[in-house]
Amino acid sequence: MKVAVLGYGTVGSGVVEVLMTNQESIEKKAGERLEVKYILDLRDFDESPFKDKFVKDINVILEDEEVKVVAEALGGVEPAYTFVKGALLKGKSVVTSNKELVATHGPELLEVAKNNQCNFLFEASVGGGIPIIRPLNNALTADEIYEITGILNGTTNFILTKMKTEGRSFEDVLKEAQELGYAERNPEADVEGHDACRKIAILASLALGEHVDYKEIFTNGITQIQKEDMDYATSLGYSVKLLGSCKRTDDGIYASVQPTMIPQNHPLANVEDVFNAVLVKGNMVGDVMFYGRGAGKLPTASAVVADIIDAAKHKQTNIMCFWSREKVALEPYEGCKATYFVRLKGNAVSNEQRVQEAFGKVECITPLKEDEYVFITERAPIQELEEKLNNLKDIEVISKIYMEK
Amino acid sequence: MKVAVLGYGTVGSGVVEVLMTNQESIEKKAGERLEVKYILDLRDFDESPFKDKFVKDINVILEDEEVKVVAEALGGVEPAYTFVKGALLKGKSVVTSNKELVATHGPELLEVAKNNQCNFLFEASVGGGIPIIRPLNNALTADEIYEITGILNGTTNFILTKMKTEGRSFEDVLKEAQELGYAERNPEADVEGHDACRKIAILASLALGEHVDYKEIFTNGITQIQKEDMDYATSLGYSVKLLGSCKRTDDGIYASVQPTMIPQNHPLANVEDVFNAVLVKGNMVGDVMFYGRGAGKLPTASAVVADIIDAAKHKQTNIMCFWSREKVALEPYEGCKATYFVRLKGNAVSNEQRVQEAFGKVECITPLKEDEYVFITERAPIQELEEKLNNLKDIEVISKIYMEK
């Protein structure tokens, strides 16, 4: 079977490497030999051993009937969307690691694939090499999933882990992450939570069977987290993690990306460094967690190639995937019930009564720093908690972090 | 589609419950309504709302052409084997949670299924509700798996967790586990490692594509673990876990079930209580871990029903599964390189020189009890370590535990 790879960056070159390295076992599992016929890239790779395979025109690939699977590793919505749709319309299966493309056009591309007896597969778009899309599609099918929560971004998890274990500031660790190549020079997509937001949108859509629009997900990054917050978390037996989450509650469906304090015995609390993990809660199976490297050339490429193998095993057969265009009506996040960990400037003398007036009962925490008043609120809708914080008026809020008890 | 359930014990009744509770979402995912037509059990259930479905003769099920899927939840090799083979020969797909049946007759039953255009599926036989069989079969296909290691038995993990956190003895916690229904009155299958042994045999067979005979797996239970061992482990930053493991090394393939000290930052170290987890190492994807409830009525039934849904989606199509009858040649376990944690009776004066003569360099550990001499050996073949321990002759070995550094 002939394969075309779109984009020869980190993931694209990884796909070629995985196909070469494990050629023999892959052939056995796919039931036939998989061969890269084309690599699409605008750059020249004259020194590459595959230099004969490079093309610059997508039409060469689209018009070649021998090509049955296209692995898209361009990233971004365009031209990926146009190329992918073009391939599907020709009956070529497409596999991709492109979370932005999937979050934006997933249901449409799945429909196009179905109408053309081919497949649109995207295991690599969330959690790198961790199998999570496939288990949602074909393993946890006996369950109604009422929550899916994950550490979905390796860069921010690396930063939070270092802040915690080495007592360093966000800015300081970010710099190291950039030097190590874990963070981009412009780190916004990671540290502001946008990357995790696309990924939880994909997972939530699959769990619910309908489209969760990433633009409607309440998203907050980790730039406001201070190293002192980490010390408090540790002393309370908690960890601070950037969690993407979608929950079905009695009040409706909520989705968010935000730094969250979780108890140390929470399955996600010990997921450290660049690792990712996804926790799925089903009404029958209970808690199930998937853990592994959420990024990186070979782990991501491994997932792309597993999808290529699946495409080879399902020629002319559409693998069912429930993700309709119908949009999920998310509840406004302000209504979601939450517990806040709050640090205020001042001390008991200046603050205790004011806090009590505003919040009623709270759990006071012994401050680790001078001139701080620290407490944990009761559980209440976020809107209500924010109003209460506003009622403190002139008392400066040093930090507030969402807490899962 | 009509389904028959064999055995109305914990798992069998759970299967009926899951099919009822999530009927609507299951119908959507299976593409048709799934209906339990028969329940096979020798006992009478006159009070059951399903009393009309009970039969005592397997032939009623085998001869009914409407029954397309049989869910086997009898446990044990016979009569399960005969019933399952009979169903497959009639072209009925079989799904099972029966690890003993799968470990013993897996490759043959897969062959029978293939020859009769139906499926033999066994997601529930390992790790209860955790999707692990399916990911090995269809997600991690781009990788060559060089290690698979898991906490595969909830009873022993519960006991080890309690021994560690509450400083109690094995016998004491076992009694509690029996009272809670987590352990059988005859706990041998769990505490001696036989249950974990069947499960790692299944996982190893799927990872290698050939048959790993569970009878050839070096198996050691947790009955020898003392509460003091737990204290040492904790003070060294380790946890003691009963691990089933199969590794491909430069010296060959080793498989074992044994209590193992693993560092606290090991992904399996924080898997507590009755939870199970399986760590898979692939040459491309790196470490991937699957975590969840390894037993229990509904989690196990959830996996059985997911298999029923898969069977419904693959009528007349055999889902490829690589597990040939050809037997894997495991290396004799004595040759496997290991590190031992050793506690001897005596003190430095009486033991230091003798230990040095026998073992050469060792890492001495400050004893937590009087009249003990504690050390960690260098890495060496187990046979060699055992010989060295024998050379200590009259010095009493209080305990020795395999250690993963």
PDB file of C-alpha atoms in Angstrom, chain A residues 98-208:
ATOM      1  CA  ASN A  98      -3.226  18.053  13.677  1.00  0.00           C
ATOM      2  CA  LYS A  99      -5.366  18.946  16.711  1.00  0.00           C
ATOM      3  CA  GLU A 100      -6.318  22.329  15.316  1.00  0.00           C
ATOM      4  CA  LEU A 101      -7.671  20.807  12.122  1.00  0.00           C
ATOM      5  CA  VAL A 102      -9.538  18.083  14.035  1.00  0.00           C
ATOM      6  CA  ALA A 103     -11.013  20.430  16.652  1.00  0.00           C
ATOM      7  CA  THR A 104     -12.176  22.846  13.938  1.00  0.00           C
ATOM      8  CA  HIS A 105     -13.337  20.553  11.123  1.00  0.00           C
ATOM      9  CA  GLY A 106     -13.525  17.086  12.736  1.00  0.00           C
ATOM     10  CA  PRO A 107     -17.230  16.294  12.234  1.00  0.00           C
ATOM     11  CA  GLU A 108     -17.253  17.553   8.643  1.00  0.00           C
ATOM     12  CA  LEU A 109     -14.161  15.557   7.666  1.00  0.00           C
ATOM     13  CA  LEU A 110     -15.548  12.428   9.330  1.00  0.00           C
ATOM     14  CA  GLU A 111     -18.683  12.865   7.244  1.00  0.00           C
ATOM     15  CA  VAL A 112     -16.720  13.310   4.030  1.00  0.00           C
ATOM     16  CA  ALA A 113     -14.727  10.170   4.841  1.00  0.00           C
ATOM     17  CA  LYS A 114     -17.896   8.194   5.484  1.00  0.00           C
ATOM     18  CA  ASN A 115     -19.485   9.348   2.240  1.00  0.00           C
ATOM     19  CA  ASN A 116     -16.384   8.264   0.342  1.00  0.00           C
ATOM     20  CA  GLN A 117     -15.890   4.838   1.982  1.00  0.00           C
ATOM     21  CA  CYS A 118     -12.608   5.806   3.526  1.00  0.00           C
ATOM     22  CA  ASN A 119     -11.399   6.893   6.960  1.00  0.00           C
ATOM     23  CA  PHE A 120     -10.373  10.055   8.775  1.00  0.00           C
ATOM     24  CA  LEU A 121      -8.293   8.996  11.798  1.00  0.00           C
ATOM     25  CA  PHE A 122      -6.635  11.251  14.375  1.00  0.00           C
ATOM     26  CA  GLU A 123      -5.254   9.215  17.277  1.00  0.00           C
ATOM     27  CA  ALA A 124      -2.117  11.374  17.267  1.00  0.00           C
ATOM     28  CA  SER A 125      -4.008  14.660  17.654  1.00  0.00           C
ATOM     29  CA  VAL A 126      -4.429  14.183  21.413  1.00  0.00           C
ATOM     30  CA  GLY A 127      -1.885  12.767  23.831  1.00  0.00           C
ATOM     31  CA  GLY A 128       0.822  11.969  21.284  1.00  0.00           C
ATOM     32  CA  GLY A 129       1.449   8.246  21.465  1.00  0.00           C
ATOM     33  CA  ILE A 130      -1.152   7.521  24.155  1.00  0.00           C
ATOM     34  CA  PRO A 131      -4.005   5.473  22.724  1.00  0.00           C
ATOM     35  CA  ILE A 132      -7.032   7.507  23.784  1.00  0.00           C
ATOM     36  CA  ILE A 133      -9.114   8.283  20.682  1.00  0.00           C
ATOM     37  CA  ARG A 134      -9.407   4.589  19.793  1.00  0.00           C
ATOM     38  CA  PRO A 135     -10.382   3.434  23.312  1.00  0.00           C
ATOM     39  CA  LEU A 136     -13.100   6.113  23.367  1.00  0.00           C
ATOM     40  CA  ASN A 137     -14.343   4.896  19.985  1.00  0.00           C
ATOM     41  CA  ASN A 138     -14.187   1.159  20.392  1.00  0.00           C
ATOM     42  CA  ALA A 139     -13.343   0.091  23.939  1.00  0.00           C
ATOM     43  CA  LEU A 140     -15.354   2.183  26.383  1.00  0.00           C
ATOM     44  CA  THR A 141     -18.482   1.732  24.283  1.00  0.00           C
ATOM     45  CA  ALA A 142     -20.512   0.003  26.994  1.00  0.00           C
ATOM     46  CA  ASP A 143     -20.276   3.078  29.211  1.00  0.00           C
ATOM     47  CA  GLU A 144     -21.881   6.446  29.384  1.00  0.00           C
ATOM     48  CA  ILE A 145     -18.963   8.735  29.988  1.00  0.00           C
ATOM     49  CA  TYR A 146     -19.794  11.488  32.445  1.00  0.00           C
ATOM     50  CA  GLU A 147     -16.357  13.041  32.802  1.00  0.00           C
ATOM     51  CA  ILE A 148     -13.143  13.234  30.855  1.00  0.00           C
ATOM     52  CA  THR A 149     -10.234  15.138  32.372  1.00  0.00           C
ATOM     53  CA  GLY A 150      -6.644  15.234  31.277  1.00  0.00           C
ATOM     54  CA  ILE A 151      -3.175  16.655  31.528  1.00  0.00           C
ATOM     55  CA  LEU A 152      -3.020  17.353  27.821  1.00  0.00           C
ATOM     56  CA  ASN A 153      -0.018  19.601  27.388  1.00  0.00           C
ATOM     57  CA  GLY A 154       3.506  18.410  28.100  1.00  0.00           C
ATOM     58  CA  THR A 155       5.137  21.846  28.107  1.00  0.00           C
ATOM     59  CA  THR A 156       2.994  23.235  30.894  1.00  0.00           C
ATOM     60  CA  ASN A 157       3.229  20.004  32.875  1.00  0.00           C
ATOM     61  CA  PHE A 158       7.012  20.185  32.633  1.00  0.00           C
ATOM     62  CA  ILE A 159       6.941  23.782  33.854  1.00  0.00           C
ATOM     63  CA  LEU A 160       4.568  23.048  36.755  1.00  0.00           C
ATOM     64  CA  THR A 161       6.604  19.988  37.786  1.00  0.00           C
ATOM     65  CA  LYS A 162       9.848  21.977  37.881  1.00  0.00           C
ATOM     66  CA  MET A 163       8.212  24.867  39.733  1.00  0.00           C
ATOM     67  CA  LYS A 164       7.036  22.392  42.339  1.00  0.00           C
ATOM     68  CA  THR A 165      10.108  20.227  42.764  1.00  0.00           C
ATOM     69  CA  GLU A 166      12.728  22.959  42.399  1.00  0.00           C
ATOM     70  CA  GLY A 167      10.876  25.899  43.916  1.00  0.00           C
ATOM     71  CA  ARG A 168      11.440  28.069  40.862  1.00  0.00           C
ATOM     72  CA  SER A 169       9.297  30.761  39.253  1.00  0.00           C
ATOM     73  CA  PHE A 170       7.208  30.339  36.117  1.00  0.00           C
ATOM     74  CA  GLU A 171       9.395  32.714  34.081  1.00  0.00           C
ATOM     75  CA  ASP A 172      12.561  30.954  35.156  1.00  0.00           C
ATOM     76  CA  VAL A 173      11.379  27.449  34.228  1.00  0.00           C
ATOM     77  CA  LEU A 174       9.770  28.676  31.003  1.00  0.00           C
ATOM     78  CA  LYS A 175      13.178  29.912  29.918  1.00  0.00           C
ATOM     79  CA  GLU A 176      14.704  26.501  30.608  1.00  0.00           C
ATOM     80  CA  ALA A 177      11.860  24.768  28.749  1.00  0.00           C
ATOM     81  CA  GLN A 178      12.529  27.010  25.755  1.00  0.00           C
ATOM     82  CA  GLU A 179      16.245  26.207  25.876  1.00  0.00           C
ATOM     83  CA  LEU A 180      15.437  22.472  26.026  1.00  0.00           C
ATOM     84  CA  GLY A 181      13.104  22.795  23.043  1.00  0.00           C
ATOM     85  CA  TYR A 182      10.056  21.818  25.132  1.00  0.00           C
ATOM     86  CA  ALA A 183       8.523  25.262  24.696  1.00  0.00           C
ATOM     87  CA  GLU A 184       8.249  27.410  21.580  1.00  0.00           C
ATOM     88  CA  ARG A 185       9.893  30.789  21.377  1.00  0.00           C
ATOM     89  CA  ASN A 186       6.348  32.148  21.427  1.00  0.00           C
ATOM     90  CA  PRO A 187       4.959  29.934  24.189  1.00  0.00           C
ATOM     91  CA  GLU A 188       1.445  31.372  24.191  1.00  0.00           C
ATOM     92  CA  ALA A 189      -0.358  28.354  22.669  1.00  0.00           C
ATOM     93  CA  ASP A 190       0.970  26.162  25.462  1.00  0.00           C
ATOM     94  CA  VAL A 191       1.105  28.371  28.544  1.00  0.00           C
ATOM     95  CA  GLU A 192      -2.220  30.128  27.894  1.00  0.00           C
ATOM     96  CA  GLY A 193      -3.949  26.749  27.568  1.00  0.00           C
ATOM     97  CA  HIS A 194      -4.966  27.037  23.892  1.00  0.00           C
ATOM     98  CA  ASP A 195      -3.320  23.729  22.956  1.00  0.00           C
ATOM     99  CA  ALA A 196      -5.012  21.860  25.820  1.00  0.00           C
ATOM    100  CA  CYS A 197      -8.284  23.554  24.862  1.00  0.00           C
ATOM    101  CA  ARG A 198      -8.229  22.072  21.317  1.00  0.00           C
ATOM    102  CA  LYS A 199      -7.465  18.653  22.761  1.00  0.00           C
ATOM    103  CA  ILE A 200     -10.183  18.585  25.410  1.00  0.00           C
ATOM    104  CA  ALA A 201     -12.621  19.784  22.722  1.00  0.00           C
ATOM    105  CA  ILE A 202     -11.745  16.707  20.637  1.00  0.00           C
ATOM    106  CA  LEU A 203     -11.986  14.295  23.588  1.00  0.00           C
ATOM    107  CA  ALA A 204     -15.229  15.826  24.839  1.00  0.00           C
ATOM    108  CA  SER A 205     -16.776  15.645  21.363  1.00  0.00           C
ATOM    109  CA  LEU A 206     -15.954  11.929  21.138  1.00  0.00           C
ATOM    110  CA  ALA A 207     -17.185  11.243  24.659  1.00  0.00           C
ATOM    111  CA  LEU A 208     -20.478  13.063  24.020  1.00  0.00           C
TER     112      LEU A 208
END
